[in-house]
mmCIF file of C-alpha atoms in Angstrom:
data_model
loop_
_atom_site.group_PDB
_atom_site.id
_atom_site.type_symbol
_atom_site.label_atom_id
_atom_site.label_comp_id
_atom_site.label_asym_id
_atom_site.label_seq_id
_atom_site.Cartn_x
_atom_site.Cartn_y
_atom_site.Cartn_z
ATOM 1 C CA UNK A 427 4.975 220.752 192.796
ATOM 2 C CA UNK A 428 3.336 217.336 191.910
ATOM 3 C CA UNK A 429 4.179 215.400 188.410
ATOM 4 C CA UNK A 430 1.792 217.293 185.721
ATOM 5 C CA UNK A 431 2.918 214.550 183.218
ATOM 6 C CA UNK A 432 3.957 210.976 184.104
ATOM 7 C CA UNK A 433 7.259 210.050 181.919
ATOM 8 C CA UNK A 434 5.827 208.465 178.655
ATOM 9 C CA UNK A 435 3.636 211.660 178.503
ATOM 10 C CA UNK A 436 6.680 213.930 178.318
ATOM 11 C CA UNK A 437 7.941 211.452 175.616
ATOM 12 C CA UNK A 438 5.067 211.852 173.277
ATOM 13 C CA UNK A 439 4.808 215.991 174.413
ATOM 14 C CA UNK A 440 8.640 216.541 173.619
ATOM 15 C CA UNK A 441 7.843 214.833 169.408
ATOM 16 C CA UNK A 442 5.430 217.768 169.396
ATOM 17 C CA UNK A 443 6.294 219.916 166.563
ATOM 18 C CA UNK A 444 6.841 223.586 166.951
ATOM 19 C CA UNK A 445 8.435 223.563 170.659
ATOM 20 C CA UNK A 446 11.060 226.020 171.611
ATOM 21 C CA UNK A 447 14.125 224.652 173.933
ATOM 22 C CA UNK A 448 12.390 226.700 176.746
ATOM 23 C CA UNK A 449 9.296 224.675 176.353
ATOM 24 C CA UNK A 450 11.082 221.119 175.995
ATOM 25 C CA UNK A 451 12.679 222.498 179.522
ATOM 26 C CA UNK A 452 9.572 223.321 181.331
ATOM 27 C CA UNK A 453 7.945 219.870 180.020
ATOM 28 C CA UNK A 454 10.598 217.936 181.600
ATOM 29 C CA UNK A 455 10.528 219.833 184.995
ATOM 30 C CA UNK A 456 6.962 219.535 184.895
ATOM 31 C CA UNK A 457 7.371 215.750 184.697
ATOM 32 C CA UNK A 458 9.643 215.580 187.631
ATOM 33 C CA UNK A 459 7.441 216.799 190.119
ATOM 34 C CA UNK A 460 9.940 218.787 192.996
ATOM 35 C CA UNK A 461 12.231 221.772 192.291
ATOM 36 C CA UNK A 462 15.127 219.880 190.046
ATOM 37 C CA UNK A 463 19.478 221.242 189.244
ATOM 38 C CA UNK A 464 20.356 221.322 185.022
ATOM 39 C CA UNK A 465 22.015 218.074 185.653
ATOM 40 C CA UNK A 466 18.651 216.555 186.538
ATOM 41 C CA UNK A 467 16.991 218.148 183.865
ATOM 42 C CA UNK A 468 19.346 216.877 181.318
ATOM 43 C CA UNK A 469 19.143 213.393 182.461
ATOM 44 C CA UNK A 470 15.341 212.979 182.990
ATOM 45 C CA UNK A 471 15.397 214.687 179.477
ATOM 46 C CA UNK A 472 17.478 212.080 178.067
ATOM 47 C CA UNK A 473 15.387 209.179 179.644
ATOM 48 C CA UNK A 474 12.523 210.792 177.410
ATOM 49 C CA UNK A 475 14.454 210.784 174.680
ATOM 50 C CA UNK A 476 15.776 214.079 174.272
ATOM 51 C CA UNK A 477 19.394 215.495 173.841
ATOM 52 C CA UNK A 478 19.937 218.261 175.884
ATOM 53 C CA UNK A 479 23.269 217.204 176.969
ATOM 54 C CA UNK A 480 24.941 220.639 174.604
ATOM 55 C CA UNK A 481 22.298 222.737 175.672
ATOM 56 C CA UNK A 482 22.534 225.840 178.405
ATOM 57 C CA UNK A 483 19.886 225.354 180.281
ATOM 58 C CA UNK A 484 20.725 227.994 182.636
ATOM 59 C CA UNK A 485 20.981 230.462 179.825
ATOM 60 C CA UNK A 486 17.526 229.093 178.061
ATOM 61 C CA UNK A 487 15.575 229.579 181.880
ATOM 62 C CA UNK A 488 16.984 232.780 182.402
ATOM 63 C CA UNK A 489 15.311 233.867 178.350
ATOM 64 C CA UNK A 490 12.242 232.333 178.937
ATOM 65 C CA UNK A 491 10.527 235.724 180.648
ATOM 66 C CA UNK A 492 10.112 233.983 184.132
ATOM 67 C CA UNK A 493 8.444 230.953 183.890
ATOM 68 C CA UNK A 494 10.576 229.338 186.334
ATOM 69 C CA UNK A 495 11.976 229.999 190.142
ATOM 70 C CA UNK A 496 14.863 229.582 191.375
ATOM 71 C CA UNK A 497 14.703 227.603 194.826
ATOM 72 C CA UNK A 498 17.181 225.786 197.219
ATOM 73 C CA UNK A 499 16.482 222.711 195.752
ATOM 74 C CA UNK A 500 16.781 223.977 191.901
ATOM 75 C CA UNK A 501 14.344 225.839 189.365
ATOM 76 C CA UNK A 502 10.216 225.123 189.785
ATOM 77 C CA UNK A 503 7.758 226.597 187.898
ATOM 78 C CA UNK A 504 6.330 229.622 188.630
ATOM 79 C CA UNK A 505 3.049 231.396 187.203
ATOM 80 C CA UNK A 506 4.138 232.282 184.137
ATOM 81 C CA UNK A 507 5.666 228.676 183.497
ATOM 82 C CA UNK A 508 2.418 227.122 184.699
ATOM 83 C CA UNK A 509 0.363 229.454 182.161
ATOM 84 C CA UNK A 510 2.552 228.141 179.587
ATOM 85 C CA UNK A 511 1.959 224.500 180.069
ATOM 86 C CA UNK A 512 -2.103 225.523 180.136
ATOM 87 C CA UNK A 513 -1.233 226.572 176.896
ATOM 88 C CA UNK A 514 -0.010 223.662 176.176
ATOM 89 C CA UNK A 515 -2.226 221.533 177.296
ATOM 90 C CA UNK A 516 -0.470 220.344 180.169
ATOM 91 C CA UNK A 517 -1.004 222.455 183.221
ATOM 92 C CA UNK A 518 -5.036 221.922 184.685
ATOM 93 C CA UNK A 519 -3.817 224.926 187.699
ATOM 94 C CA UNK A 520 -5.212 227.704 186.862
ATOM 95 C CA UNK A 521 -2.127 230.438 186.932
ATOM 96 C CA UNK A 522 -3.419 232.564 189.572
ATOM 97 C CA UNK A 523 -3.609 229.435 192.168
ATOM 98 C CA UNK A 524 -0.342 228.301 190.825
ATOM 99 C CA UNK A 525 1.054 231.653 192.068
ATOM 100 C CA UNK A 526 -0.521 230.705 195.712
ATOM 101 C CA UNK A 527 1.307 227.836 196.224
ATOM 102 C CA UNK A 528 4.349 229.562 195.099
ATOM 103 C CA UNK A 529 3.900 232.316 197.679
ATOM 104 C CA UNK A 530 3.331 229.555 200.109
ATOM 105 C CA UNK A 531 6.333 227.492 199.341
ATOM 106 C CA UNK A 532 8.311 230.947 199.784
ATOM 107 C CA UNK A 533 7.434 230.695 203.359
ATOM 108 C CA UNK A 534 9.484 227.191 203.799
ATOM 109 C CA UNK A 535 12.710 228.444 204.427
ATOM 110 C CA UNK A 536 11.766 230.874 207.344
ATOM 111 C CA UNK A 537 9.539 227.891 209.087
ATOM 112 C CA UNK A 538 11.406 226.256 211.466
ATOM 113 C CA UNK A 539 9.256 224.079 212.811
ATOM 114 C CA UNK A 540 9.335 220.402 211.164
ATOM 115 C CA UNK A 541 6.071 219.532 211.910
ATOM 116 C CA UNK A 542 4.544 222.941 210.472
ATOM 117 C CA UNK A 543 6.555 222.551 207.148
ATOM 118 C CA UNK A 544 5.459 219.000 206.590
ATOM 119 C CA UNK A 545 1.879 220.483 206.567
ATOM 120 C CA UNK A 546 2.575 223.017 204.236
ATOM 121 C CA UNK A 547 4.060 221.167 201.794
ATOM 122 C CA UNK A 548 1.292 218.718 202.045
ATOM 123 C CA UNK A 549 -0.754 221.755 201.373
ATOM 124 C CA UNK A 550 1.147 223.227 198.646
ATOM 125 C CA UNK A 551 1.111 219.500 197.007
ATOM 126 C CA UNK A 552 -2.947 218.763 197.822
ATOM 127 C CA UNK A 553 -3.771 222.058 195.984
ATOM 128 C CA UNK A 554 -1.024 221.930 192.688
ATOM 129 C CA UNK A 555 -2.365 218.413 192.334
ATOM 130 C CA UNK A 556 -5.729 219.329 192.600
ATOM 131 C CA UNK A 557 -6.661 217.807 195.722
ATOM 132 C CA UNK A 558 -8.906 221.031 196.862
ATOM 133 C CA UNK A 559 -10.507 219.491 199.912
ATOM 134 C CA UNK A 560 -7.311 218.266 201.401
ATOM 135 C CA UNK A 561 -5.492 221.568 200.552
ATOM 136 C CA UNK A 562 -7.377 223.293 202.956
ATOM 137 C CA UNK A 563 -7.032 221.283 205.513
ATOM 138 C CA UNK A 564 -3.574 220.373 205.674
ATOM 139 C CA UNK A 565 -2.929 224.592 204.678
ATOM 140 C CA UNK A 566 -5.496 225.170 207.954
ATOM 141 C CA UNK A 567 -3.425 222.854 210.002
ATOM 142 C CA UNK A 568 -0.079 224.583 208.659
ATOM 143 C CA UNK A 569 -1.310 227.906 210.263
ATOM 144 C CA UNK A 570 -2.388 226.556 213.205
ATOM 145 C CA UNK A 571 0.841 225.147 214.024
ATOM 146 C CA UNK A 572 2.565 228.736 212.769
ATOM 147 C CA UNK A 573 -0.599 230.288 215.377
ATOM 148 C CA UNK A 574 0.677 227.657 218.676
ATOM 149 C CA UNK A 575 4.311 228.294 218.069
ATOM 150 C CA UNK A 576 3.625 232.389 217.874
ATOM 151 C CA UNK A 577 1.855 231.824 221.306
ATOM 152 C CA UNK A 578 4.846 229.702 222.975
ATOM 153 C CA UNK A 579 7.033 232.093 221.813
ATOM 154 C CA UNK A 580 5.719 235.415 222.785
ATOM 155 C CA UNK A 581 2.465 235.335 224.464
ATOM 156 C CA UNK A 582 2.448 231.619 226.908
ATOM 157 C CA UNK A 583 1.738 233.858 229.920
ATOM 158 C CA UNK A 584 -1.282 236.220 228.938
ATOM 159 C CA UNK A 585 -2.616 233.451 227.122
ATOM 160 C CA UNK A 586 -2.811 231.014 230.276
ATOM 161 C CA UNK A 587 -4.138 233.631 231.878
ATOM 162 C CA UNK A 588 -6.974 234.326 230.006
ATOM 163 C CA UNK A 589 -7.861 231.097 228.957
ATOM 164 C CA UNK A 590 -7.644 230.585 233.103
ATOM 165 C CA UNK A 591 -10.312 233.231 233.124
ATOM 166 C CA UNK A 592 -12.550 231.985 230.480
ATOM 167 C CA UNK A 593 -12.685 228.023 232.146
ATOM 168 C CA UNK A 594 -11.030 227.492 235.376
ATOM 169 C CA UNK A 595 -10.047 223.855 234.672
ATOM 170 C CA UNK A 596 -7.703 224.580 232.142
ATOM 171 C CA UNK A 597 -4.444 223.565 232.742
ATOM 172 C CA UNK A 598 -1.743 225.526 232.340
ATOM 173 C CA UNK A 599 0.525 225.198 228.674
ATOM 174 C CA UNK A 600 3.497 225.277 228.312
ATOM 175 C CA UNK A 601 4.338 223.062 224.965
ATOM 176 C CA UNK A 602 2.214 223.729 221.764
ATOM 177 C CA UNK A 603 0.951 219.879 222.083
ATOM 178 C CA UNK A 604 -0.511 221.717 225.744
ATOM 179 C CA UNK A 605 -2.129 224.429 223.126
ATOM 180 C CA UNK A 606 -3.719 221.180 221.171
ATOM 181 C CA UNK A 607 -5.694 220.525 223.899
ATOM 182 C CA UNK A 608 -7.835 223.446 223.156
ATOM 183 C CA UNK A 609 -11.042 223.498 220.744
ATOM 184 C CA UNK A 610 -9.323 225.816 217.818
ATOM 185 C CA UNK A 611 -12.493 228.009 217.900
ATOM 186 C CA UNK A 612 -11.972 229.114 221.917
ATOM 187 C CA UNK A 613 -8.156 229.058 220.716
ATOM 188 C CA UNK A 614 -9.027 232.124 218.208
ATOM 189 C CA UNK A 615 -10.963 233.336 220.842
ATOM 190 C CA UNK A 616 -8.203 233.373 223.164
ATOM 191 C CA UNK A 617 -5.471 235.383 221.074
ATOM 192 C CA UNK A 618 -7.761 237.769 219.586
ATOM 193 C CA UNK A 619 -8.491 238.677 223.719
ATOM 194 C CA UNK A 620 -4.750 238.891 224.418
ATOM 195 C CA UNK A 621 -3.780 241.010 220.955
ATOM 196 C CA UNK A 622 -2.286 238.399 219.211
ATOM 197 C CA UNK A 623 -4.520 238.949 216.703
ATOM 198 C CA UNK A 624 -7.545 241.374 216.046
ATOM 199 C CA UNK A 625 -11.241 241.169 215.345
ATOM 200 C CA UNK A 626 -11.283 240.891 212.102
ATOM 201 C CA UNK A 627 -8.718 238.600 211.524
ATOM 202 C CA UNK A 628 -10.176 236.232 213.988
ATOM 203 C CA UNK A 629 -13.588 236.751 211.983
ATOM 204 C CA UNK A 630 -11.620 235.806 208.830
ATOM 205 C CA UNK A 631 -9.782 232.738 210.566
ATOM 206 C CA UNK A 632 -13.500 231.792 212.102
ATOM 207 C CA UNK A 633 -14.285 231.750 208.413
ATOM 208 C CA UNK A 634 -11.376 229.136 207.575
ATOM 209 C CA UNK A 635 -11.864 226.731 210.333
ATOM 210 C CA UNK A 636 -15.444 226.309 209.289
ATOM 211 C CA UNK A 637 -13.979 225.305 205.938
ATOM 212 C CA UNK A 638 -11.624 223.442 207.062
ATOM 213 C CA UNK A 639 -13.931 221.015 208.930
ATOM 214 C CA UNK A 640 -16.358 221.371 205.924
ATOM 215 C CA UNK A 641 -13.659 220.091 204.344
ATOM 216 C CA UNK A 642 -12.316 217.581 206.942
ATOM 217 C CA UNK A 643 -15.586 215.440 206.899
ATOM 218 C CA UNK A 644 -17.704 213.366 204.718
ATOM 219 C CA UNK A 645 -20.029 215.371 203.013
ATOM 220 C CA UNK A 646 -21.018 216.548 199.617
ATOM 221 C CA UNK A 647 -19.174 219.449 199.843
ATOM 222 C CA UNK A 648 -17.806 220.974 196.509
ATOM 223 C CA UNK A 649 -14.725 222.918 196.124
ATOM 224 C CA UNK A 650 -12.566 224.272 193.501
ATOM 225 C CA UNK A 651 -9.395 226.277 192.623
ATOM 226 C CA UNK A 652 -10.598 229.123 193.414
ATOM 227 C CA UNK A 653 -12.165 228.816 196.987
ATOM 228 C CA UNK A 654 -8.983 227.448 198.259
ATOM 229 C CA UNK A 655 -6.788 230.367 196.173
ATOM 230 C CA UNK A 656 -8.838 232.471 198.623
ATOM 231 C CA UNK A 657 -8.691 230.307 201.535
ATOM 232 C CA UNK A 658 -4.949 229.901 200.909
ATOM 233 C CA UNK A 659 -4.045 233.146 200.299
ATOM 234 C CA UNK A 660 -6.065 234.143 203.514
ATOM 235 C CA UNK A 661 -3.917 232.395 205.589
ATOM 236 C CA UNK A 662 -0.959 233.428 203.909
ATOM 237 C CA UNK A 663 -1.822 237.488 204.493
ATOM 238 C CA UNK A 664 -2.774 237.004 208.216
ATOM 239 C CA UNK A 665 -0.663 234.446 209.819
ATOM 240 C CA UNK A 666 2.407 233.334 207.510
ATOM 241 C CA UNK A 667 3.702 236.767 206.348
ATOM 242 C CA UNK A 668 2.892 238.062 209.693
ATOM 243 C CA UNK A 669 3.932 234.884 211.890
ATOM 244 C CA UNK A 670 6.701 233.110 209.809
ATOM 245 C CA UNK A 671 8.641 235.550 207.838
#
């Protein structure tokens, strides 16, 4: 969750009149930019010149009809909290790709893989902050890596094989760096031919790595919120929830 208001915005946003507590706790999260504990809250509040040191803050998120999350790392705001700040006047995510990312950062905890969880954060970052283009390619690259560690895992030995079959020089893999050797088109190719995934799937994944190096290249390509909701979401249905839950 990237900063939606740098700290002498939340000053001038908290002297608005008419705010409940529950807003004047969402602004402040919103300025802090990562999933944040009360005591954090309090303080960064009290930088901006707000008391909330006699305040429940527990008690006013748990009121506020679900605008935040709780997470390992504290509350964040979730759909309904990001609608709010659009209300506001805060917030430029639209709510429904706000509530992408949050299914995304969901995933987090059951990736194991450093490497793959650097990417999606990147990716749930790029996209809250508006960053479209990079969104889908660091989100593309997330999936990839989730794709190369399935294979490792479960399905090194068919998949040598076949790829063995399809161009004899390939040498045999073993690592998912070995995997990176491999064009990620004829890499689709080769797991939808051993099962790992199926036709359609690949078709829609086919779909995404054409965007993705749309994306990854100069051009006058034009994305928005929307297209990478989709693209996002994609990605989430057919490899994350199936891959790394």
């Amino acid at each position: 969750m990237p900063k939606l208001l740098h700290l002498d915005d939340l000053k001038l946003a908290l002297q608005r009149d008419g705010l409940s507590r529950a807003d004047k706790v969402l602004l402040v999260i919103a300025s802090i930019g990562q999933p944040v504990k009360n005591p954090a809250i309090m303080a960064q509040a009290q930088v901006a010149g707000c008391n909330m040191k006699t305040w429940n803050v527990a008690d006013i998120l748990s009121k506020a009809k679900g605008t935040t999350l709780r997470v390992p790392g504290g509350y964040e705001l979730s759909e309904k909290g990001h609608a709010r700040l659009t209300e506001l006047g805060v917030s430029k995510l639209p709510p429904a790709a706000a509530k992408v990312a949050q299914d995304l950062r969901k995933h987090l905890a059951s990736i194991k893989d450093e490497t793959t969880r650097a990417f999606i954060i990147e990716a749930i970052q790029c996209h809250e902050a508006a960053l479209y283009r990079s969104a889908i390619v660091m989100s593309w690259l997330a999936a990839i890596g989730v794709l190369h560690n399935e294979v490792v895992a479960n399905h090194l030995i068919a998949f040598n094989a076949e790829a063995k079959k399809v161009d004899g020089k390939w040498k045999i893999a073993a690592t998912t760096d070995d995997l990176g050797r491999m064009k990620e088109s004829d890499f689709l190719d080769r797991i939808a031919a051993v099962g790992v995934i199926g036709k359609n799937v690949k078709a829609q994944l086919a779909a995404g790595l054409n965007l993705r190096n749309g994306c990854g290249h100069p051009n006058s390509l034009k994305v928005g919120a929307n297209a990478v909701a989709a693209h996002i979401e994609m990605l989430l249905l057919n490899v994350f929830d199936k891959f790394a839950s």
